mmCIF file of C-alpha atoms and ligand atoms in Angstrom:
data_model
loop_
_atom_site.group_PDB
_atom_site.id
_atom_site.type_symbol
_atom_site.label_atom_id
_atom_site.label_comp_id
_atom_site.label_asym_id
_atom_site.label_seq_id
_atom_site.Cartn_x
_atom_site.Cartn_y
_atom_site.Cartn_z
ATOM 1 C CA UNK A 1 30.575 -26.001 1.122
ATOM 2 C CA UNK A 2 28.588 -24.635 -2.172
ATOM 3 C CA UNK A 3 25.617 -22.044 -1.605
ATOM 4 C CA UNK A 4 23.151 -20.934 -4.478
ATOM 5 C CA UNK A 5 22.487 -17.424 -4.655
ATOM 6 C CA UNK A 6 18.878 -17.918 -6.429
ATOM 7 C CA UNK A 7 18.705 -15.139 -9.011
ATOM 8 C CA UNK A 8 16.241 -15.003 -12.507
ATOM 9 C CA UNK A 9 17.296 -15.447 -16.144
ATOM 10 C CA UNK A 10 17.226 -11.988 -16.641
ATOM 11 C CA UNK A 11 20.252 -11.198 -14.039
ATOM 12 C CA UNK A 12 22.110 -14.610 -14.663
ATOM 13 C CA UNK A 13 25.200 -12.658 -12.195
ATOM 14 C CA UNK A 14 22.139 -11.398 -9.963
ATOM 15 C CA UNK A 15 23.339 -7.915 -8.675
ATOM 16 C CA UNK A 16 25.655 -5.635 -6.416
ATOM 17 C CA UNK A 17 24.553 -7.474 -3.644
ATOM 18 C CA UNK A 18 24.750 -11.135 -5.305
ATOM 19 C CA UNK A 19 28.644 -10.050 -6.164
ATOM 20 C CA UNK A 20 29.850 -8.561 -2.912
ATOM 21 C CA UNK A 21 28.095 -11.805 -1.265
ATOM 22 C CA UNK A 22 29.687 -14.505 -2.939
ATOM 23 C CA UNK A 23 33.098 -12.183 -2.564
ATOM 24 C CA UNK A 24 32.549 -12.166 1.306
ATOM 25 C CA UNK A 25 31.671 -15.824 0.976
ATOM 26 C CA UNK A 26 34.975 -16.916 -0.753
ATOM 27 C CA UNK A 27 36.895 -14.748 1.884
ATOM 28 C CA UNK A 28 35.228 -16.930 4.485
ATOM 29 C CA UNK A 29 36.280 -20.288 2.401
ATOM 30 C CA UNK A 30 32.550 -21.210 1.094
ATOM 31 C CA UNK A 31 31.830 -21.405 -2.691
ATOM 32 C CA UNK A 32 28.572 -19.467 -3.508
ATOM 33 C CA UNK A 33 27.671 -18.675 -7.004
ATOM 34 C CA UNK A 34 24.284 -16.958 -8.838
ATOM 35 C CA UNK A 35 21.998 -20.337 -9.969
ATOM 36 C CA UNK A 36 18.689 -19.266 -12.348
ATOM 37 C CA UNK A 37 16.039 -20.370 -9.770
ATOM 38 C CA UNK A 38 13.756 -22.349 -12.697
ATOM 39 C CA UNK A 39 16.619 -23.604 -15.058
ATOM 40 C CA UNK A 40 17.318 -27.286 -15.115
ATOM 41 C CA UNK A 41 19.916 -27.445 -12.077
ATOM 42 C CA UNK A 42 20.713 -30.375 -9.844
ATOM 43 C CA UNK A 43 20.148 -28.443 -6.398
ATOM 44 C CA UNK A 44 21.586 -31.263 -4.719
ATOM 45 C CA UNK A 45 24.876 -30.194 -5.465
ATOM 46 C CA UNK A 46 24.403 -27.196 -2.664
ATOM 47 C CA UNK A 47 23.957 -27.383 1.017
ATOM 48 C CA UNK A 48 22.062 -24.238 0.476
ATOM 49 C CA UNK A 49 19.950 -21.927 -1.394
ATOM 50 C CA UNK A 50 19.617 -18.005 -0.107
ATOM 51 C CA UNK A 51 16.985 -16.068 -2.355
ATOM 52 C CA UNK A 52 18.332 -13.307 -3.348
ATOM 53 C CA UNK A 53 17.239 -11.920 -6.961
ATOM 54 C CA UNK A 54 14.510 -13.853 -7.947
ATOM 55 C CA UNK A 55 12.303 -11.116 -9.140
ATOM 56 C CA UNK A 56 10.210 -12.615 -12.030
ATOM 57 C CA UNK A 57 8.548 -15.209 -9.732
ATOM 58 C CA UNK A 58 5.868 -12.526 -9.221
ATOM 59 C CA UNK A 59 4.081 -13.432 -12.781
ATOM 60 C CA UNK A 60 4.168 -16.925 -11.121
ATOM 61 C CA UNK A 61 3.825 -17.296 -7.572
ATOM 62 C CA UNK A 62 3.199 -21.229 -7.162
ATOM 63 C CA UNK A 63 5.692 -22.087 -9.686
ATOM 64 C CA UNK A 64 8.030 -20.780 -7.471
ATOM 65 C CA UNK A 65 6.871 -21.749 -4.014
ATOM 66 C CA UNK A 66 6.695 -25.053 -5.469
ATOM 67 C CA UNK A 67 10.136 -24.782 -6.323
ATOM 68 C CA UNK A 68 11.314 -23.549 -3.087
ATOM 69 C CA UNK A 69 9.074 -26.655 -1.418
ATOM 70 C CA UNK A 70 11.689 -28.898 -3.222
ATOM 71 C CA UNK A 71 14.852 -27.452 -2.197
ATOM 72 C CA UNK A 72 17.164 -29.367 0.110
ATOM 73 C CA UNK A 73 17.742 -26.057 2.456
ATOM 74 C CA UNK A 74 16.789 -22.559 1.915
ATOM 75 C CA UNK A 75 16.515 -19.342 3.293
ATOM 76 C CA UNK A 76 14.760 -17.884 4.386
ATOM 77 C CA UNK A 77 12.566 -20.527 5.410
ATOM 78 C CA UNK A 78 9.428 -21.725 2.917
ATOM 79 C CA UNK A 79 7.043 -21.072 5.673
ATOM 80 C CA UNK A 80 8.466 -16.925 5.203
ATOM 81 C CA UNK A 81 8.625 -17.201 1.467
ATOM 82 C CA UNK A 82 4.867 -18.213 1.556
ATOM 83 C CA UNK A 83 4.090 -15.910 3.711
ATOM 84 C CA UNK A 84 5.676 -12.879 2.710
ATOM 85 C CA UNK A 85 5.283 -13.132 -1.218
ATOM 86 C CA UNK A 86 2.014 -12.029 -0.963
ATOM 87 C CA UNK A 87 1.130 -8.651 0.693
ATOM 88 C CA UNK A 88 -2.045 -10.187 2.321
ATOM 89 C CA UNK A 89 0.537 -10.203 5.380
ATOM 90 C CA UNK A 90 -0.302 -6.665 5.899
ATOM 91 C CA UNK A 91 -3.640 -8.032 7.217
ATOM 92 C CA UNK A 92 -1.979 -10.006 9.836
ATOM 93 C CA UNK A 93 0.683 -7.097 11.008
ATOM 94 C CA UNK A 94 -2.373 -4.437 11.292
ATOM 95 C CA UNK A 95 -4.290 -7.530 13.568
ATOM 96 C CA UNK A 96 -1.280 -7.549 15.654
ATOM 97 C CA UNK A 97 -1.030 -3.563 16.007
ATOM 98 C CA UNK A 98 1.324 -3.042 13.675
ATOM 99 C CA UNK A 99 0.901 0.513 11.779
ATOM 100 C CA UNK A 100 0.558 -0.156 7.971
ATOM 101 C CA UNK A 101 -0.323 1.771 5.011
ATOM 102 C CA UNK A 102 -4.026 2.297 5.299
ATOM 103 C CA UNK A 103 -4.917 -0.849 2.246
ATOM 104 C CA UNK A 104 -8.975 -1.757 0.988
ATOM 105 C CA UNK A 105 -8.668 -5.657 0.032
ATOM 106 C CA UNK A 106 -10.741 -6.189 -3.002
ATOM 107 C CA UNK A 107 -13.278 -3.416 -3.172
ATOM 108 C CA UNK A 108 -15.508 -3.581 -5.807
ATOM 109 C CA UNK A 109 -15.045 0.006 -7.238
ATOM 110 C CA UNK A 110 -12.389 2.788 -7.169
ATOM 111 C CA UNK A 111 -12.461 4.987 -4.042
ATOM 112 C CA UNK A 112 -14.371 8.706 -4.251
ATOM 113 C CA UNK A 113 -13.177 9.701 -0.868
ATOM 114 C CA UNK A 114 -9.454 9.621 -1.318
ATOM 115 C CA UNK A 115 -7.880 12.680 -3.429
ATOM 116 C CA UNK A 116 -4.999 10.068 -4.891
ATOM 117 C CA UNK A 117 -4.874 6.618 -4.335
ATOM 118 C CA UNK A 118 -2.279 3.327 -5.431
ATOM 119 C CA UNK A 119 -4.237 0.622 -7.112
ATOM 120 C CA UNK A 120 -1.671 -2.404 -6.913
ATOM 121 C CA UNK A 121 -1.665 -6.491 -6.798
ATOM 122 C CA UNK A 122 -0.940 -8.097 -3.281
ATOM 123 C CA UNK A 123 1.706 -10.083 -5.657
ATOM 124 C CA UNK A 124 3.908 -7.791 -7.295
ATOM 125 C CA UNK A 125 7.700 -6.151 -6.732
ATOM 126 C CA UNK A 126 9.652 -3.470 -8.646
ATOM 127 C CA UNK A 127 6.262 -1.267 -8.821
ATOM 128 C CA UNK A 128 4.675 -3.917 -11.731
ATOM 129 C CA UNK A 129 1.107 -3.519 -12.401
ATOM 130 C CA UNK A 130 0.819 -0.464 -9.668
ATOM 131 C CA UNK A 131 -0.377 2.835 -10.725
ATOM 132 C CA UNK A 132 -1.432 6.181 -8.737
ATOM 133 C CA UNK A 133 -4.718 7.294 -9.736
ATOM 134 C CA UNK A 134 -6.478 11.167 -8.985
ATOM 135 C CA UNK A 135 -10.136 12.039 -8.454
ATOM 136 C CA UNK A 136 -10.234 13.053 -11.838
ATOM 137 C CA UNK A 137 -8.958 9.488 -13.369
ATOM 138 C CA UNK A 138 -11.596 7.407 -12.783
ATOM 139 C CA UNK A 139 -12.231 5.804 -15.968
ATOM 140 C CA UNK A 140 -8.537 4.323 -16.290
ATOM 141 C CA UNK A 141 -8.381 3.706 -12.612
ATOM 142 C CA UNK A 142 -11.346 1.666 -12.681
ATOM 143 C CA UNK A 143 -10.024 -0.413 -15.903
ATOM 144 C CA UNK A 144 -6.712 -0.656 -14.099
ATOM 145 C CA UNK A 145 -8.706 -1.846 -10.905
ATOM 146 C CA UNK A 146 -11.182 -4.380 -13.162
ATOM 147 C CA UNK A 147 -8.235 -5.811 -15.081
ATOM 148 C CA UNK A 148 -6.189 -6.880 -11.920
ATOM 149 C CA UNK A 149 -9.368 -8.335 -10.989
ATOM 150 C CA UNK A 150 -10.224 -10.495 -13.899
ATOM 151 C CA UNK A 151 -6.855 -12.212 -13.766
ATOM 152 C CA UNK A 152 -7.962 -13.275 -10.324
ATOM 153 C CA UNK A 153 -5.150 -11.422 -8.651
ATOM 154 C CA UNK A 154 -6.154 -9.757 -4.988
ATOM 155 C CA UNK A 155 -6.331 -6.240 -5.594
ATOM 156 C CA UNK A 156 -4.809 -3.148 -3.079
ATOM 157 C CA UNK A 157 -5.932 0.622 -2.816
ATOM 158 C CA UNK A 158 -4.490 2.461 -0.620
ATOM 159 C CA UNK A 159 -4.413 6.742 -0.195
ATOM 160 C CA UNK A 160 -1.522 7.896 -2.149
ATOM 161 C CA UNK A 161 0.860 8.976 0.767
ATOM 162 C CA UNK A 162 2.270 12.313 -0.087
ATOM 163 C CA UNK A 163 4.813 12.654 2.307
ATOM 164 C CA UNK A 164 7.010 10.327 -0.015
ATOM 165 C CA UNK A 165 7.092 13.004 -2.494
ATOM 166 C CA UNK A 166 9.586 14.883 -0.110
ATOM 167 C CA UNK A 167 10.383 12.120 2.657
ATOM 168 C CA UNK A 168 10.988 9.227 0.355
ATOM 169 C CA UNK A 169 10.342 6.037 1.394
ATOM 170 C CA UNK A 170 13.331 4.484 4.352
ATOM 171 C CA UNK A 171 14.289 0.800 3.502
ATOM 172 C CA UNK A 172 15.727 -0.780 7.606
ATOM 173 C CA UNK A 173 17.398 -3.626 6.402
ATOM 174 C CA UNK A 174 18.050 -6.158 9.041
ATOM 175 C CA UNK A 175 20.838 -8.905 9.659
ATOM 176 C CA UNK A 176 20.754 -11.985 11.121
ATOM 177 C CA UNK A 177 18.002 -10.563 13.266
ATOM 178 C CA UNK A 178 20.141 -7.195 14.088
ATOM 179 C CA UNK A 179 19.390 -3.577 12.407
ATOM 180 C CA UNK A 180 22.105 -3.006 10.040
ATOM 181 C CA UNK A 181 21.627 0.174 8.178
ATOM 182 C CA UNK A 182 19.217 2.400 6.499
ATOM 183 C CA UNK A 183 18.267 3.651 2.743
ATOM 184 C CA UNK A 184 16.017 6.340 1.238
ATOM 185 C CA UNK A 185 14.487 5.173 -2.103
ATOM 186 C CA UNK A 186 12.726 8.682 -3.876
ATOM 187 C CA UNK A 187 9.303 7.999 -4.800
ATOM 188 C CA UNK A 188 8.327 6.172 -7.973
ATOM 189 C CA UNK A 189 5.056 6.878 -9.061
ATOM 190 C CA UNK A 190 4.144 10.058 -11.037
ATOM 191 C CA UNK A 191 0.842 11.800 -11.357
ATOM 192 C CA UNK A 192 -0.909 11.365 -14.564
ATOM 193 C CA UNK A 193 1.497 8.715 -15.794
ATOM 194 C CA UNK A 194 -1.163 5.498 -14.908
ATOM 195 C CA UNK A 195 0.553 2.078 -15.041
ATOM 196 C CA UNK A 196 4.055 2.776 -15.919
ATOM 197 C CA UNK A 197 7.151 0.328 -16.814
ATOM 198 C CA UNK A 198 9.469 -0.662 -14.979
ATOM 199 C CA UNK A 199 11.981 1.687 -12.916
ATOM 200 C CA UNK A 200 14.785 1.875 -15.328
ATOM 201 C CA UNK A 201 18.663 2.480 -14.231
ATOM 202 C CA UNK A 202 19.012 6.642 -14.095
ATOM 203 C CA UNK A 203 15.449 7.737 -14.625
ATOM 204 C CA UNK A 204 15.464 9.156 -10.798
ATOM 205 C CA UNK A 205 12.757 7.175 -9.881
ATOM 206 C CA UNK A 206 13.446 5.155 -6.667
ATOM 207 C CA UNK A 207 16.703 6.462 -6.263
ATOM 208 C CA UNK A 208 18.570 5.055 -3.744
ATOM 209 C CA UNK A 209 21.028 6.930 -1.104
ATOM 210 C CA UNK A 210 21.896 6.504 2.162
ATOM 211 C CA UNK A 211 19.682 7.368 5.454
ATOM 212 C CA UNK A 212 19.464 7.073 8.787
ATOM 213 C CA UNK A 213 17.156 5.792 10.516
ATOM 214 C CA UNK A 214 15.116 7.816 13.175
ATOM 215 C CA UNK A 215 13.462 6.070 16.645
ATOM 216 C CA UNK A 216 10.199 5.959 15.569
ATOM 217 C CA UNK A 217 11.253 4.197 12.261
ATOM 218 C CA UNK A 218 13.188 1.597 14.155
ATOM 219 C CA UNK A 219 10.509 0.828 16.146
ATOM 220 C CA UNK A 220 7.624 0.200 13.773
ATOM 221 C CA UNK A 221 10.648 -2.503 11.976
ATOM 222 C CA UNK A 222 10.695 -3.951 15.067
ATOM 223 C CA UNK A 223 7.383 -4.416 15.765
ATOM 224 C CA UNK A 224 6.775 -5.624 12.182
ATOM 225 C CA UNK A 225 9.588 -8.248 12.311
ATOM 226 C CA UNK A 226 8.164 -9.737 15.779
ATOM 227 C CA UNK A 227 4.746 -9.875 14.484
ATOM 228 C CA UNK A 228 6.114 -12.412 11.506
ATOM 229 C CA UNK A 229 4.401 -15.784 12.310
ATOM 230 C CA UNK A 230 6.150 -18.463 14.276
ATOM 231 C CA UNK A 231 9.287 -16.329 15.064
ATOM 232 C CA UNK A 232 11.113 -17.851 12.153
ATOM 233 C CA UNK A 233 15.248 -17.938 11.762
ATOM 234 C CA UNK A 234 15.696 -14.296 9.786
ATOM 235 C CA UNK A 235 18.934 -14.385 7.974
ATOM 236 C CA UNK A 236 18.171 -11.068 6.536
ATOM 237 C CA UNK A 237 15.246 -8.832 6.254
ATOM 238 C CA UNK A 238 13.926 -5.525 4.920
ATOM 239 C CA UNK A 239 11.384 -3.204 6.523
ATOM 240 C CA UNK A 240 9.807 -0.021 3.801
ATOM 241 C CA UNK A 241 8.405 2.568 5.548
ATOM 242 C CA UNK A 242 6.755 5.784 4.848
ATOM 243 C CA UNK A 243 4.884 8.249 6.089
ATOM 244 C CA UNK A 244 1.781 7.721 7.067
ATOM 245 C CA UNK A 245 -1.593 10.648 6.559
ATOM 246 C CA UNK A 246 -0.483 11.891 10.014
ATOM 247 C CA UNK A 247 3.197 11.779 9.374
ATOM 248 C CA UNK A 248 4.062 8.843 11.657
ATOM 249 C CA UNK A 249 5.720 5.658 9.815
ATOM 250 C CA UNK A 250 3.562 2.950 8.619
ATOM 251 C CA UNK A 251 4.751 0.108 6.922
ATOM 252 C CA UNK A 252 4.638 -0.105 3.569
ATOM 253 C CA UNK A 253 6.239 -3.437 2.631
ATOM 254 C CA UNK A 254 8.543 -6.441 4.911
ATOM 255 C CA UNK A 255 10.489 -8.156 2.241
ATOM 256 C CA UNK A 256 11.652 -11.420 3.269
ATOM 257 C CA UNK A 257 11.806 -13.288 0.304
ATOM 258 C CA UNK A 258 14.354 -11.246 -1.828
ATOM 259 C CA UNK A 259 14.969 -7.720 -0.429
ATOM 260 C CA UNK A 260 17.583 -5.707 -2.459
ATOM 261 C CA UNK A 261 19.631 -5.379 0.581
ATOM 262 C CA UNK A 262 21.344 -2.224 -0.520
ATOM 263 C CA UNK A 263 24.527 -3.749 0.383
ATOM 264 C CA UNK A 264 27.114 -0.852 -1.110
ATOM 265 C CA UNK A 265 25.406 1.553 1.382
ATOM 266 C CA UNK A 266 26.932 -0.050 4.487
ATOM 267 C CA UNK A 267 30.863 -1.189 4.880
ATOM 268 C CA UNK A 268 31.136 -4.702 6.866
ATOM 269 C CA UNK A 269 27.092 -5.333 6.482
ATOM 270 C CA UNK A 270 28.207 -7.926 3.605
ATOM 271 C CA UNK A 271 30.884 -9.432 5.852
ATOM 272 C CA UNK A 272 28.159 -10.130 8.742
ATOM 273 C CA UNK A 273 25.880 -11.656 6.204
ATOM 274 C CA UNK A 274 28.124 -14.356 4.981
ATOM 275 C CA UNK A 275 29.159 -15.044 8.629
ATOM 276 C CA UNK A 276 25.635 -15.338 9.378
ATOM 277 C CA UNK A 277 25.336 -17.697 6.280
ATOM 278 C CA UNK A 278 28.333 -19.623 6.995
ATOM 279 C CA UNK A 279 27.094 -20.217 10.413
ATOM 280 C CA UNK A 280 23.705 -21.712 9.098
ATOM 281 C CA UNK A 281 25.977 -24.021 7.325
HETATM 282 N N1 LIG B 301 0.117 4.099 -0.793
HETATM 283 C C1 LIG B 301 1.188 4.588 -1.423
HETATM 284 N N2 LIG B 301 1.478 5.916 -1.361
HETATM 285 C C2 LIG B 301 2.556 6.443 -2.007
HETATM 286 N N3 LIG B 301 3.397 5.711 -2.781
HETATM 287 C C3 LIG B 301 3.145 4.386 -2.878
HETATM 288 C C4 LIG B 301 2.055 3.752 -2.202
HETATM 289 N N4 LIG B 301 2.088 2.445 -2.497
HETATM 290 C C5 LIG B 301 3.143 2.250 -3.319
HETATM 291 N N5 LIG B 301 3.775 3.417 -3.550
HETATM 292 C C6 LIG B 301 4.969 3.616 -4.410
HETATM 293 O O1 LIG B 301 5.052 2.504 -5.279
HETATM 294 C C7 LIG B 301 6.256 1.767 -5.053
HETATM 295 C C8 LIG B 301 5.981 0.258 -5.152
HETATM 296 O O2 LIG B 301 5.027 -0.129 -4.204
HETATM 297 P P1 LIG B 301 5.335 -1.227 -3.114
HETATM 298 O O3 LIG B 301 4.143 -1.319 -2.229
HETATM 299 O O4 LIG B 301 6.641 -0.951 -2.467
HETATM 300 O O5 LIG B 301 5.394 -2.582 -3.951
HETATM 301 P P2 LIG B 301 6.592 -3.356 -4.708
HETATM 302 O O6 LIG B 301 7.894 -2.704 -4.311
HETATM 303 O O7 LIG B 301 6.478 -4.756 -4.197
HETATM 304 O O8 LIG B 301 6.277 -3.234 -6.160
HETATM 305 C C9 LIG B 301 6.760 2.230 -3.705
HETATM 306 O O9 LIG B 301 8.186 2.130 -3.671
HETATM 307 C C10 LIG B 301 6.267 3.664 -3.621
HETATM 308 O O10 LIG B 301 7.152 4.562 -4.297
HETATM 309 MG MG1 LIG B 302 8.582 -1.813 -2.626
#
């Protein structure tokens, strides 16, 4: 048995998680290794594909669904990835009474009731192309807005939640369909900084530690994963959520396509992954 832990060019060994997967993997008998999603490889060769660090597909989206549309077996399922790289599935929890973060799709100007807002692109990960704006920034905010625009991307604002600031955002990361374990990432986006780079290794932004997570919490992940369309075979999934304006969690992001899993933060969560994979096999 061969699996393909899909990674990008730019992690060629993926990551923590990539490495204690293919370790739990070998334990169980099955070869996995990290293949470069869009280098020349004959996918043939394995019986399955799990997504794990793909991150540059975000620059191009259809590239990579196309890709994924190709595959002999992957997970999770196409249907998911299509789905879920796009944030326009917040539309579809809120329709099914999910709480998200409060989002305006496409509006043609910057807000002037919201003391702080997030300008972002429905396709994005790792915080690229997302900036938090104040009252007072409107010029920049409404370049940042215009320029997301013109390259035909769908644009998000949303009130900058400020509860992260001392909350943090909690990552539920899911199993096979099971809660595993929690994480608290620290918030990443500064005032007065506009569109930043990327979160580097050590600059304290989007920390991550352990958590746990609280009732309420758990429930809004559940309620997100059940809303996902045609109840699709989950062999892992993440739920973000933060704080919403009256304190309550709202979901800020359900990665299924390739959710740092946070791995290290959890003994034996690696060791029911690959049994889960190995029983997809
Ligand atoms: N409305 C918001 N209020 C406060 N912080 C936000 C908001 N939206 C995004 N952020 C911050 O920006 C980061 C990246 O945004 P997110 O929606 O998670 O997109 P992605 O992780 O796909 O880039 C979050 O981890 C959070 O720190
Ligand atoms: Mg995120």
């Amino acid at each position: 048995m061969r699996v393909a832990l899909a990674t990008c060019a730019r992690l060629p060994d993926g990551n923590d998680d990539v490495r204690a997967l293919a370790g739990a993997l070998a334990d169980l008998g099955v070869h996995a290794e990290p293949v470069i999603w869009d280098a020349d490889v004959d996918w043939s060769r394995h019986d399955l594909v799990v997504i794990r660090t793909t991150w540059d597909y975000t620059h191009r989206p259809d590239e990579f669904l196309a890709w994924a549309d190709r595959l002999p077996r992957v997970l999770n399922p196409v249907p998911v990835l299509r789905w879920n790289t796009d944030k326009r599935y917040l539309r579809d929890l809120a329709d099914a009474g999910v709480p998200v973060v409060p989002t305006r799709w496409d509006p043609g100007d910057v807000p002037s009731d919201w003391p702080e807002y997030v300008i972002k692109p429905a396709v994005s990960a790792g915080s690229r192309d997302t900036a938090r704006w104040s009252a007072a920034e409107h010029a920049p905010a409404r370049a940042h807005l215009r320029g997301l625009r013109d390259a035909g991307r769908t644009v998000m604002v949303q009130p900058y939640l400020s509860h992260i600031d001392t909350a943090g955002e909690t990552a539920l990361v899911f199993i096979d369909g099971e809660f595993s374990h929690a994480a608290r990432k620290a918030p990443i986006l500064a005032p007065g900084t506009g569109v930043q780079g990327l979160v580097q290794p050590g600059d304290g932004r989007g920390e991550i530690t352990a958590a746990t997570a609280t009732g309420a919490q758990l429930d809004v992940a559940h309620r997100a994963l059940a809303a996902v369309p045609d109840a699709p075979d989950l062999l892992y999934a993440r739920v973000d959520v933060v704080p919403g304006p009256d304190g309550d969690p709202v979901v800020l992001e359900l990665e299924l396509a390739e959710p740092n899993l946070f791995l290290r933060h959890e003994p034996g969560a690696v060791t029911v992954l690959a049994e889960a994979v190995l029983a997809r096999l």
